mmCIF file of C-alpha atoms in Angstrom:
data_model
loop_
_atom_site.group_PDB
_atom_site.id
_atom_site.type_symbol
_atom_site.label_atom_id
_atom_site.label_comp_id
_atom_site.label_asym_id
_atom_site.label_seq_id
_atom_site.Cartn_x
_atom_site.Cartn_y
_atom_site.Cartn_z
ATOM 1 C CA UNK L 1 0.000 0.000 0.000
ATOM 2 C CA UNK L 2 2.703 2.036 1.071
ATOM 3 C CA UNK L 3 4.477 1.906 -2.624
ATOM 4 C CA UNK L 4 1.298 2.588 -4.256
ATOM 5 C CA UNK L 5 1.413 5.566 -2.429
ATOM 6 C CA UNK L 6 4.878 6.655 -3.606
ATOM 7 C CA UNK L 7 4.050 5.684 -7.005
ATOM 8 C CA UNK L 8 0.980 8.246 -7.067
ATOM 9 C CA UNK L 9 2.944 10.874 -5.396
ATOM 10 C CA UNK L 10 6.119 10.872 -7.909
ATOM 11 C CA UNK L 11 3.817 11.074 -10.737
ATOM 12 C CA UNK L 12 1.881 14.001 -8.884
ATOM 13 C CA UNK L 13 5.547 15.625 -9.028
ATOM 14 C CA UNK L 14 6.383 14.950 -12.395
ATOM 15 C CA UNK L 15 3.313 16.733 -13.576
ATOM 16 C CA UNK L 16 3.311 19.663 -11.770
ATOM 17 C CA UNK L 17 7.153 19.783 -13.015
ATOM 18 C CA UNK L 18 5.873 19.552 -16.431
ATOM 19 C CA UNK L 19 3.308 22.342 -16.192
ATOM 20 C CA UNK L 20 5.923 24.037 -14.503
ATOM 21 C CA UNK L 21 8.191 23.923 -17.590
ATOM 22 C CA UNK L 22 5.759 26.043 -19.834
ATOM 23 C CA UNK L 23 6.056 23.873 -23.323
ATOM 24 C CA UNK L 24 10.194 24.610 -23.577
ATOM 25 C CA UNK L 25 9.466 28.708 -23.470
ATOM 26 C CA UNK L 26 11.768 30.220 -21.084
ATOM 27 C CA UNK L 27 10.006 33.162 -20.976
ATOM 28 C CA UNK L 28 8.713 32.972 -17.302
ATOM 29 C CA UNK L 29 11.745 31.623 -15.504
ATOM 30 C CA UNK L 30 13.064 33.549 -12.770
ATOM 31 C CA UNK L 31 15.716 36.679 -13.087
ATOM 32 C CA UNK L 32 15.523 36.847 -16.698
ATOM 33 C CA UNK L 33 17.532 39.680 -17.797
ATOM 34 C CA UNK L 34 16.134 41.306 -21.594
ATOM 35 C CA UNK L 35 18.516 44.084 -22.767
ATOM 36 C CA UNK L 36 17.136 46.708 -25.341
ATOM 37 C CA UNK L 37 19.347 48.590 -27.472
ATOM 38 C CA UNK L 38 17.964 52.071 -29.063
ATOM 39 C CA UNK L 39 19.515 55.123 -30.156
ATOM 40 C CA UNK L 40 19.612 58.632 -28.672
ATOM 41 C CA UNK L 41 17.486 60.046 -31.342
ATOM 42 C CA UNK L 42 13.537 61.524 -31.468
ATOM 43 C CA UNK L 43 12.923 59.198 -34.233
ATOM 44 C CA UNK L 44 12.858 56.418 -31.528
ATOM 45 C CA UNK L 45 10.371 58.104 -29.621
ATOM 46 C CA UNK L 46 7.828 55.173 -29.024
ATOM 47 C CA UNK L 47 10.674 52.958 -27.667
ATOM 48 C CA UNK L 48 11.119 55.935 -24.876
ATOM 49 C CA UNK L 49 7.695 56.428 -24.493
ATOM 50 C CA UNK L 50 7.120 52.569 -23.591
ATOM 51 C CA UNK L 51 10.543 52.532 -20.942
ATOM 52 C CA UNK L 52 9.274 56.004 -19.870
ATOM 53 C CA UNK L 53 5.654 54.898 -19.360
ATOM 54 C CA UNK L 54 6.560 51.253 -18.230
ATOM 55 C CA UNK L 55 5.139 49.641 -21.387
ATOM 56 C CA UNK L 56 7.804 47.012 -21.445
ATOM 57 C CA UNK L 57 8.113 46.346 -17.776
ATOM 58 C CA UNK L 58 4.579 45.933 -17.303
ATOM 59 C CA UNK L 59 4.066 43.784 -19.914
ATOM 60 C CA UNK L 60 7.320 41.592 -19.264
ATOM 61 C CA UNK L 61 6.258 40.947 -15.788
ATOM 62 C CA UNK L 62 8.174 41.505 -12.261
ATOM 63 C CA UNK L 63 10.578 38.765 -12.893
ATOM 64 C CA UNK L 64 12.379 40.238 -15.737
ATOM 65 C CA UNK L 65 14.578 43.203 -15.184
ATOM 66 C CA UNK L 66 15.482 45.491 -18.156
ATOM 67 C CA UNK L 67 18.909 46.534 -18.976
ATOM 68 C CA UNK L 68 18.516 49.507 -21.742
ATOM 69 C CA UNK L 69 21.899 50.086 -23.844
ATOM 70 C CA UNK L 70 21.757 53.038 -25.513
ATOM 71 C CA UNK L 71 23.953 53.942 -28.838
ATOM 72 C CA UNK L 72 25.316 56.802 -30.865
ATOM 73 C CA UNK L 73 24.734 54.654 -34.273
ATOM 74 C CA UNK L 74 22.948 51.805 -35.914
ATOM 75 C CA UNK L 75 26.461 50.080 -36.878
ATOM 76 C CA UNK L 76 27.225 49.499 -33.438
ATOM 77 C CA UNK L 77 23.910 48.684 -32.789
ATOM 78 C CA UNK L 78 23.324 45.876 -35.301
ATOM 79 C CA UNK L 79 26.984 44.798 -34.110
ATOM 80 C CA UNK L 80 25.677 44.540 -30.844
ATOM 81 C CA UNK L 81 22.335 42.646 -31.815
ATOM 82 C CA UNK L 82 24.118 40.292 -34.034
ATOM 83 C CA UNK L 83 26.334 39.064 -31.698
ATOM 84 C CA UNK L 84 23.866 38.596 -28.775
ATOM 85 C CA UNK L 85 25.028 41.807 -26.734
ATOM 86 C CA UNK L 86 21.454 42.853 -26.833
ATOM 87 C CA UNK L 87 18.412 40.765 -27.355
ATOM 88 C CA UNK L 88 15.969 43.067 -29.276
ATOM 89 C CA UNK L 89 15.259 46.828 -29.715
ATOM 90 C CA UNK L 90 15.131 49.654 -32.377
ATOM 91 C CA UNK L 91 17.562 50.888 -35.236
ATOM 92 C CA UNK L 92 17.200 52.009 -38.410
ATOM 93 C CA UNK L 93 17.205 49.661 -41.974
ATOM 94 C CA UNK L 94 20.556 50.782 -43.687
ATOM 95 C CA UNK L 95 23.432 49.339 -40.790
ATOM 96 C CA UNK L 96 20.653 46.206 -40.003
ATOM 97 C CA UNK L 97 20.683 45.057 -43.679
ATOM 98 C CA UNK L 98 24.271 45.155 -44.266
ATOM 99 C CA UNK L 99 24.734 43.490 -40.859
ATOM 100 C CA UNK L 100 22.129 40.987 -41.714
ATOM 101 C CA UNK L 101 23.247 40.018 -45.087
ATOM 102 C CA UNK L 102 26.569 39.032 -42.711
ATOM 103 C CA UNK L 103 24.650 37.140 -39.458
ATOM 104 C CA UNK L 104 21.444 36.600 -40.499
ATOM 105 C CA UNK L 105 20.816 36.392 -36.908
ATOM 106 C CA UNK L 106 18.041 38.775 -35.984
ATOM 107 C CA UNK L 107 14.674 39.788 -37.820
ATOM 108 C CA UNK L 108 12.491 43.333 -38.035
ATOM 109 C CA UNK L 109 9.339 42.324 -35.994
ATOM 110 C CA UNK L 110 7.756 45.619 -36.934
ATOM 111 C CA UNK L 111 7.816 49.099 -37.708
ATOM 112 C CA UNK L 112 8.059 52.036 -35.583
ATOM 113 C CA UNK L 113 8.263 55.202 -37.252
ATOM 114 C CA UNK L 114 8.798 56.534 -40.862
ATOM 115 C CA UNK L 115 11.202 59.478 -41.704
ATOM 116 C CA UNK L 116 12.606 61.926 -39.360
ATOM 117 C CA UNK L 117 15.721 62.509 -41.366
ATOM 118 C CA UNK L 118 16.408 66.341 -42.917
ATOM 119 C CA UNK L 119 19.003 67.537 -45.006
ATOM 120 C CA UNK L 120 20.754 70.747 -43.280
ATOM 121 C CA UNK L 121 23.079 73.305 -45.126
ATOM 122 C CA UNK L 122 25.407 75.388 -42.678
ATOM 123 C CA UNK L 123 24.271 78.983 -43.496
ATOM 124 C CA UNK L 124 27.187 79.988 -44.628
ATOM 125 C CA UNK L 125 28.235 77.809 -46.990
ATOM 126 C CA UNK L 126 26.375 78.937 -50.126
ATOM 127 C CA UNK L 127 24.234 76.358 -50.619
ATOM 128 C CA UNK L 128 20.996 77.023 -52.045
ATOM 129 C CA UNK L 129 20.324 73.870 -53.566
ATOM 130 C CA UNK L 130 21.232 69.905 -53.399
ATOM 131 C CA UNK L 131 23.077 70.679 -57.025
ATOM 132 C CA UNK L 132 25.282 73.679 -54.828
ATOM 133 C CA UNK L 133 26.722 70.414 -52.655
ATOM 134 C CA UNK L 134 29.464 69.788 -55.025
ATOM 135 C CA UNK L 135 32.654 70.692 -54.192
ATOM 136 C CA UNK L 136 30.983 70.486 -50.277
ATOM 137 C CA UNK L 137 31.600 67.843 -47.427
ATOM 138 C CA UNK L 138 28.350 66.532 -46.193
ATOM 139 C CA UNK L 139 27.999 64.698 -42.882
ATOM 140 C CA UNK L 140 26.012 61.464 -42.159
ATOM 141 C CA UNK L 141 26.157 59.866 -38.126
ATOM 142 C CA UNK L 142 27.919 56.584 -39.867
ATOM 143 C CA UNK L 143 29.313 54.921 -43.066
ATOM 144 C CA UNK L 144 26.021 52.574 -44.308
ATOM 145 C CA UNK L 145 23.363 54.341 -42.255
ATOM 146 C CA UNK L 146 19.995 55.015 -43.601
ATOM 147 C CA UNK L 147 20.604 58.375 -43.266
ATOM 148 C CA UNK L 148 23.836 58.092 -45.851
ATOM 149 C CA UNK L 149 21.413 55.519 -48.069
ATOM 150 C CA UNK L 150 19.309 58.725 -48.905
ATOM 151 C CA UNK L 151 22.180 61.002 -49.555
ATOM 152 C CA UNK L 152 23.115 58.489 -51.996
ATOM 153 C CA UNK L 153 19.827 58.523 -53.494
ATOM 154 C CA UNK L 154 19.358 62.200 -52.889
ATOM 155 C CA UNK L 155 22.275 62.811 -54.776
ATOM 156 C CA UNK L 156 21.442 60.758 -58.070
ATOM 157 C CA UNK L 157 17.982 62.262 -58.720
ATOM 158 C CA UNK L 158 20.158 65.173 -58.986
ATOM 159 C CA UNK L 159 22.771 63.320 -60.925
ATOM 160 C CA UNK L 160 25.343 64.130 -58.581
ATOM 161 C CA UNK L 161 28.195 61.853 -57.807
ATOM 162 C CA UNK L 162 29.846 60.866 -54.690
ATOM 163 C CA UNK L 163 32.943 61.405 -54.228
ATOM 164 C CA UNK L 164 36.904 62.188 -52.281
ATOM 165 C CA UNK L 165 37.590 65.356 -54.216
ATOM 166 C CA UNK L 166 35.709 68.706 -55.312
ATOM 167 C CA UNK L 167 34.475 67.069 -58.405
ATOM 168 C CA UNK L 168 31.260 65.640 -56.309
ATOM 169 C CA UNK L 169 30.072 65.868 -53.242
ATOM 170 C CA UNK L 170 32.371 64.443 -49.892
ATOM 171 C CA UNK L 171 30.522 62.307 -47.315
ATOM 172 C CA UNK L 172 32.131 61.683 -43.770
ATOM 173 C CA UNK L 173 31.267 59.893 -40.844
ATOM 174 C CA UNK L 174 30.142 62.050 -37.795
ATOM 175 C CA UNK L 175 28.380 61.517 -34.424
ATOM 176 C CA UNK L 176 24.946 63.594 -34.545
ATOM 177 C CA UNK L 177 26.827 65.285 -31.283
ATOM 178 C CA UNK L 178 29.963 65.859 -32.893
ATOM 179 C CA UNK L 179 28.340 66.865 -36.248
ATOM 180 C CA UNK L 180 26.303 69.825 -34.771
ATOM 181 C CA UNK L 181 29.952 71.103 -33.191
ATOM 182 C CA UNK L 182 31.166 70.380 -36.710
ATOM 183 C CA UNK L 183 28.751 73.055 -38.287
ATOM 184 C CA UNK L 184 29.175 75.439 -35.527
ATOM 185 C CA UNK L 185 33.288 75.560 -36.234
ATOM 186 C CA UNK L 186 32.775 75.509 -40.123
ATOM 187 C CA UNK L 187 34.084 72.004 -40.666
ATOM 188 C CA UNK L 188 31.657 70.406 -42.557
ATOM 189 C CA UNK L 189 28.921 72.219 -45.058
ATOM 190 C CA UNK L 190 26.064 70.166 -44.808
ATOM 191 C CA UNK L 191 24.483 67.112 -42.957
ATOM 192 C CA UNK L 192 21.882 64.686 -43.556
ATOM 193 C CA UNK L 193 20.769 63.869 -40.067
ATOM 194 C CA UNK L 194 17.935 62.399 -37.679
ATOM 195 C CA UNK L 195 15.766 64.464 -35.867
ATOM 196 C CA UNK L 196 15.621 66.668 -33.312
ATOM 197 C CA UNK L 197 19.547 67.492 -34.350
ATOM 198 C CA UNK L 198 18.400 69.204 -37.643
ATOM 199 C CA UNK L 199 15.411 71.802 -35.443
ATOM 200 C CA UNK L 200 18.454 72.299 -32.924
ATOM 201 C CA UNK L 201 20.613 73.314 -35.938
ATOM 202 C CA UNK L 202 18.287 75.656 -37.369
ATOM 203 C CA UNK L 203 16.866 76.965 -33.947
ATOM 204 C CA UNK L 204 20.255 78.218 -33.002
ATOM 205 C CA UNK L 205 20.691 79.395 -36.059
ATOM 206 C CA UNK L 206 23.747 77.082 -37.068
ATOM 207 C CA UNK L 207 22.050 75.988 -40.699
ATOM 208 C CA UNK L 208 18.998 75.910 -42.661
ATOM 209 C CA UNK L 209 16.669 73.100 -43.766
ATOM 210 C CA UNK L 210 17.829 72.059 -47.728
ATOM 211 C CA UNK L 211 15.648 69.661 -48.168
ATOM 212 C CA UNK L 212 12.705 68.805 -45.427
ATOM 213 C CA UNK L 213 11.654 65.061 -44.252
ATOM 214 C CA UNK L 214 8.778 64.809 -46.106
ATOM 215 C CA UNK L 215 11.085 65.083 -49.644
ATOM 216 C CA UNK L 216 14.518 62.691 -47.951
ATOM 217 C CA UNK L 217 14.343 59.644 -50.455
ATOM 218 C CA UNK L 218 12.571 57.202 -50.520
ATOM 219 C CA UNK L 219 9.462 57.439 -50.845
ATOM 220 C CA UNK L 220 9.506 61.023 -49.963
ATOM 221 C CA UNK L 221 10.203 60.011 -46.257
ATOM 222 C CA UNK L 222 7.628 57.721 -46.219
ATOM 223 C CA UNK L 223 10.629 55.257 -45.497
ATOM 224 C CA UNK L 224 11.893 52.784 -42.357
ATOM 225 C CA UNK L 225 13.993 55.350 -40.249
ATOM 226 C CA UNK L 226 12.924 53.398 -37.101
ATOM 227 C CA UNK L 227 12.336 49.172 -36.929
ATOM 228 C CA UNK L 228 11.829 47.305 -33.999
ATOM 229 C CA UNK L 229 14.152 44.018 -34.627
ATOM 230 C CA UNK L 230 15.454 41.166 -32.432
ATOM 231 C CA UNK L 231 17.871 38.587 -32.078
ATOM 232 C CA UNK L 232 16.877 34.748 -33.084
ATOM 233 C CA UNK L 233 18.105 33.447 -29.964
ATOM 234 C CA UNK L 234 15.698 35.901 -28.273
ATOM 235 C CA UNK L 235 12.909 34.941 -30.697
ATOM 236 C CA UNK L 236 13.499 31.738 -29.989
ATOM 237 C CA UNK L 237 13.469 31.038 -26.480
ATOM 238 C CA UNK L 238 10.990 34.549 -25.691
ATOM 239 C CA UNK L 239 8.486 34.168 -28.601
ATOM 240 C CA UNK L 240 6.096 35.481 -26.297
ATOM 241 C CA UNK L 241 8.441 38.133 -24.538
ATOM 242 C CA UNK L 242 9.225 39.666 -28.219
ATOM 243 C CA UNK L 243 5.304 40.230 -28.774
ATOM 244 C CA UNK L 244 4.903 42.228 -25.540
ATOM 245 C CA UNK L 245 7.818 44.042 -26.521
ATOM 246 C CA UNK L 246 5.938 44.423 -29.788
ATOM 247 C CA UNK L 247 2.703 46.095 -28.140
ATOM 248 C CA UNK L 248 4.951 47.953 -25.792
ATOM 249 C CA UNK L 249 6.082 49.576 -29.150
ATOM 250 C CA UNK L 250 2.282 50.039 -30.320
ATOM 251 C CA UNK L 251 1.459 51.240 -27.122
ATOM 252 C CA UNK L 252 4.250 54.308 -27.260
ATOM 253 C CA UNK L 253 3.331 55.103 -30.949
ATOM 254 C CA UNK L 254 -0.295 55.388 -29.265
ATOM 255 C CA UNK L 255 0.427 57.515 -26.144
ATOM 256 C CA UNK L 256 2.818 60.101 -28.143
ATOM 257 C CA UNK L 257 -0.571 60.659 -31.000
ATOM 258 C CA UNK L 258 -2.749 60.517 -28.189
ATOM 259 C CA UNK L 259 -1.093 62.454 -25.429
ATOM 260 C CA UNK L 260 1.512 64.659 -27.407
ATOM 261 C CA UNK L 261 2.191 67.215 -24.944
ATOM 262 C CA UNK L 262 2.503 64.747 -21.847
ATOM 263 C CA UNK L 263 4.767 63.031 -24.290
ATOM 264 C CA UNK L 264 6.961 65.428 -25.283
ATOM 265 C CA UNK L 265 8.217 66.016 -21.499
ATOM 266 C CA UNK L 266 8.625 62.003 -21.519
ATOM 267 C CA UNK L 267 10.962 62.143 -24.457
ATOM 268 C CA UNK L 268 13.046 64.855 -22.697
ATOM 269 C CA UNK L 269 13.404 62.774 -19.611
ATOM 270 C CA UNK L 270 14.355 59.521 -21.651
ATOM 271 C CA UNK L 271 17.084 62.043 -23.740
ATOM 272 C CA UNK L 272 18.419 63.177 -20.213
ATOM 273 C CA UNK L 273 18.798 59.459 -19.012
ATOM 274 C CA UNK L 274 20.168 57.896 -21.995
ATOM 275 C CA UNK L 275 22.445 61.137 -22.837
ATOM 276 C CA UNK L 276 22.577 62.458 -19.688
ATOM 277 C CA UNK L 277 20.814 65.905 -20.973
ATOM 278 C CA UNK L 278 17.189 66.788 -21.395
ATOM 279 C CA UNK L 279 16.068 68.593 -24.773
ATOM 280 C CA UNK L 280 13.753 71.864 -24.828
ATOM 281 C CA UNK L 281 9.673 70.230 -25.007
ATOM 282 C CA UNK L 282 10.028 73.313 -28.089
ATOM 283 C CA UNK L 283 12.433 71.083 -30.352
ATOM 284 C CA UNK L 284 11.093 67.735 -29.425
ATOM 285 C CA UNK L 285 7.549 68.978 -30.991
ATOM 286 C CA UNK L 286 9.170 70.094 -33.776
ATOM 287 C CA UNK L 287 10.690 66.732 -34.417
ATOM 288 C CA UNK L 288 7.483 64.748 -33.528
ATOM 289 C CA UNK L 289 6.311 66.366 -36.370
ATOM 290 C CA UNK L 290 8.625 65.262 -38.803
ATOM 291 C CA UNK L 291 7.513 62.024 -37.810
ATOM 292 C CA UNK L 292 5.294 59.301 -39.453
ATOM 293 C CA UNK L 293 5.014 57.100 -36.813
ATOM 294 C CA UNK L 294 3.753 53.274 -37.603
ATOM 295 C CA UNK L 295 4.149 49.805 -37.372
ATOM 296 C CA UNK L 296 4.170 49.353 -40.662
ATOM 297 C CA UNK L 297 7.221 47.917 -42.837
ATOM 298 C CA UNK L 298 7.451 48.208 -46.772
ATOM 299 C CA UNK L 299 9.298 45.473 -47.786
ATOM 300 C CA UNK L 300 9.931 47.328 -51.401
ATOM 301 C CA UNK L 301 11.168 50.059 -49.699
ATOM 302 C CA UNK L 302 13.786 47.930 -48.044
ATOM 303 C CA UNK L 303 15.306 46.648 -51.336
ATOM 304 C CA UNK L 304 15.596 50.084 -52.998
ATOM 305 C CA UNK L 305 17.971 50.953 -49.681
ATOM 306 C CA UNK L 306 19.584 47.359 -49.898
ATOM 307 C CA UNK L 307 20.642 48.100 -53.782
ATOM 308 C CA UNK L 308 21.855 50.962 -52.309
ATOM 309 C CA UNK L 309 24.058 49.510 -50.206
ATOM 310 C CA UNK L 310 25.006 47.303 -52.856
ATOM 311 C CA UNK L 311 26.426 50.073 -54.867
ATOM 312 C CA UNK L 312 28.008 51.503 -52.260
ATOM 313 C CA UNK L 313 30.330 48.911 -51.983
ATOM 314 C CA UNK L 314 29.185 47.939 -48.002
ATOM 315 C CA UNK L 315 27.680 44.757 -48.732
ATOM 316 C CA UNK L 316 30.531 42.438 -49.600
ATOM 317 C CA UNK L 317 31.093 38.887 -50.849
ATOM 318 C CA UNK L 318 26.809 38.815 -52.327
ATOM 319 C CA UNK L 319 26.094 38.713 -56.133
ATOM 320 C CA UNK L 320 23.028 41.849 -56.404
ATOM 321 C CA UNK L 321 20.880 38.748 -58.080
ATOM 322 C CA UNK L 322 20.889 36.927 -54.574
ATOM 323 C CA UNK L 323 20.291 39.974 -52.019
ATOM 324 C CA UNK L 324 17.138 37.800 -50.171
ATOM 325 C CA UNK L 325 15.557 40.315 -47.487
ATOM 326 C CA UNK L 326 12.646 37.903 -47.433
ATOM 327 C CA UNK L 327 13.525 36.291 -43.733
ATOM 328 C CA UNK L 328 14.904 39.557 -42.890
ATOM 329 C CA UNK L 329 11.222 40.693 -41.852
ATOM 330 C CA UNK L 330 8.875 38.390 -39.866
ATOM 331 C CA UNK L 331 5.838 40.074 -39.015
ATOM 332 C CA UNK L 332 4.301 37.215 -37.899
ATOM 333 C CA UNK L 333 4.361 38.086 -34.000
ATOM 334 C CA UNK L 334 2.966 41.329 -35.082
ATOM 335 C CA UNK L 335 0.077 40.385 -37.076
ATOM 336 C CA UNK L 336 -0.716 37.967 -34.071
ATOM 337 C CA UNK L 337 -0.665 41.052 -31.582
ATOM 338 C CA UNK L 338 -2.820 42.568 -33.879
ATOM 339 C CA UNK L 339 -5.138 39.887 -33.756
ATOM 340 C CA UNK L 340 -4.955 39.496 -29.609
ATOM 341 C CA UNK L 341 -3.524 36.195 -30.417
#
């Protein structure tokens, strides 16, 4: 009788210890650490919104802590997601393809905003128009950003050429920081930069809007400036984690339409914790409204700025015939959040 007993009671155990181990998801174990990555920049708003507001913490539950990296580029960023140094958060297409095409180690799981990028002339520097740029050095925050993929395509609608002399136009490789000290001391003549760093430029008076986010190529800034990817170890073993990081996402885009004032502060207090300085509410709305922000990803719009790449030279060792993007983008998770699935 006694061993009857046992036998009942081990098998008791062994089922709870199943139920206990949640189908192989890992998602609920105890101390789970998720680190985000973003950059310092108002076109990745909604991700400071939803740390701000607690979107991610709430939904991730009191067992997870959140360790938030933040970056001064989307090279180092797609470095760091690529080899596992963060698990998910938001960067923009150009560094993420070329790093993809290398890795193919993390996918976009959705959109979060479209555009945000202006082209800035120093006000000094006699130019009037994108054709004046020749002969000028223009800065971009990294070599293969999106924000140097729509110089590039800037440049040949106006059938300019890039180049290391004065017969085209010069790109370098600043920090948004270091580019708006650039301006201010004359070094460079131009910049093609992410919001707010163009309104601060203009506010103080530094340079003057050349061409405004709404005509940035492609798609007339209707383009990815801001995706929400992660890692495929994270997808993985957190299926469920990366979907409430998802809505966390939807939520922000949501609270910043919805609540744009109260946001605006929110922004500002994200800027002073990830830079260590606050930005005037004044220059944050004007960047908000350079802003398209969505969930939404255009897949087309992704190749164009992959060819790009391509031409540039900064995706290596691929034939243009077999640039597949197609498992680059899994919106799978995201149409289920949609669907409260």
């Amino acid at each position: 009788m006694r061993k009857i007993s046992l036998v009942i009671v081990l098998l008791f155990t062994l089922v709870l210890s199943a139920c206990g181990n949640n189908g192989g998801n890992a998602s609920t174990t105890e101390s789970l650490t998720v680190n985000i990555g973003l950059l310092k920049n108002v076109t990745h708003a909604p991700g400071f919104i939803a740390l701000q507001k607690g979107y991610f913490q709430d939904a991730f539950g009191a067992n997870v802590k959140i360790e938030v990296t933040a970056f001064d580029n989307g090279s180092d960023f797609s470095t760091a997601i690529a080899t596992n140094q963060i698990d998910l958060g938001f960067v923009g297409p150009g560094p993420a393809i070329n790093q993809f095409l290398k890795s193919e180690n993390f996918r976009i799981i959705s959109g979060s905003n479209n555009g945000g990028a202006v082209l800035i002339a120093r006000k000094d520097a006699g130019i009037h128009s994108v054709k004046d740029l020749v002969g000028k050095t223009v800065a971009i925050p990294t070599k293969g950003s999106t924000n140097e993929i729509s110089l590039r395509l800037l440049l040949q609608q106006e059938g300019l050429k890039v180049s290391t002399d004065t017969s085209g136009v010069q790109i370098i490789s600043r920090a948004p920081a270091d580019t708006l000290v650039a301006m201010r001391q004359k070094e460079v003549d131009a910049t093609l930069i992410p919001e707010p760093w163009g309104m601060q430029m203009v506010e103080e008076g530094t340079g003057e809007v050349l061409v405004d986010w709404d005509k940035i190529p492609p798609n007339d800034g209707n383009y990815p400036l801001t995706l929400l990817v992660a890692s495929d170890k994270f997808l993985k073993a957190h299926r469920d984690l990366a979907k409430k990081a998802i809505q966390a996402n939807l939520d922000g885009i949501d609270f910043i339409k919805t609540h744009p004032t109260e946001a605006y502060e929110l922004i500002s207090a994200e800027l002073k914790e990830l830079s260590g300085k606050g930005m005037d509410v004044k220059l944050i709305k004007g960047a908000i409204e350079h802003l398209n922000l969505t969930d939404e990803v255009d897949l087309e719009v992704i190749k164009t700025m992959a060819k790009v790449s391509f031409d540039a030279g900064y995706i290596k060792d691929i034939k243009e015939d077999e640039l597949d993007l197609s498992k680059f983008i899994d919106l799978s998770l995201l149409d289920e959040v949609k669907q409260n699935k």
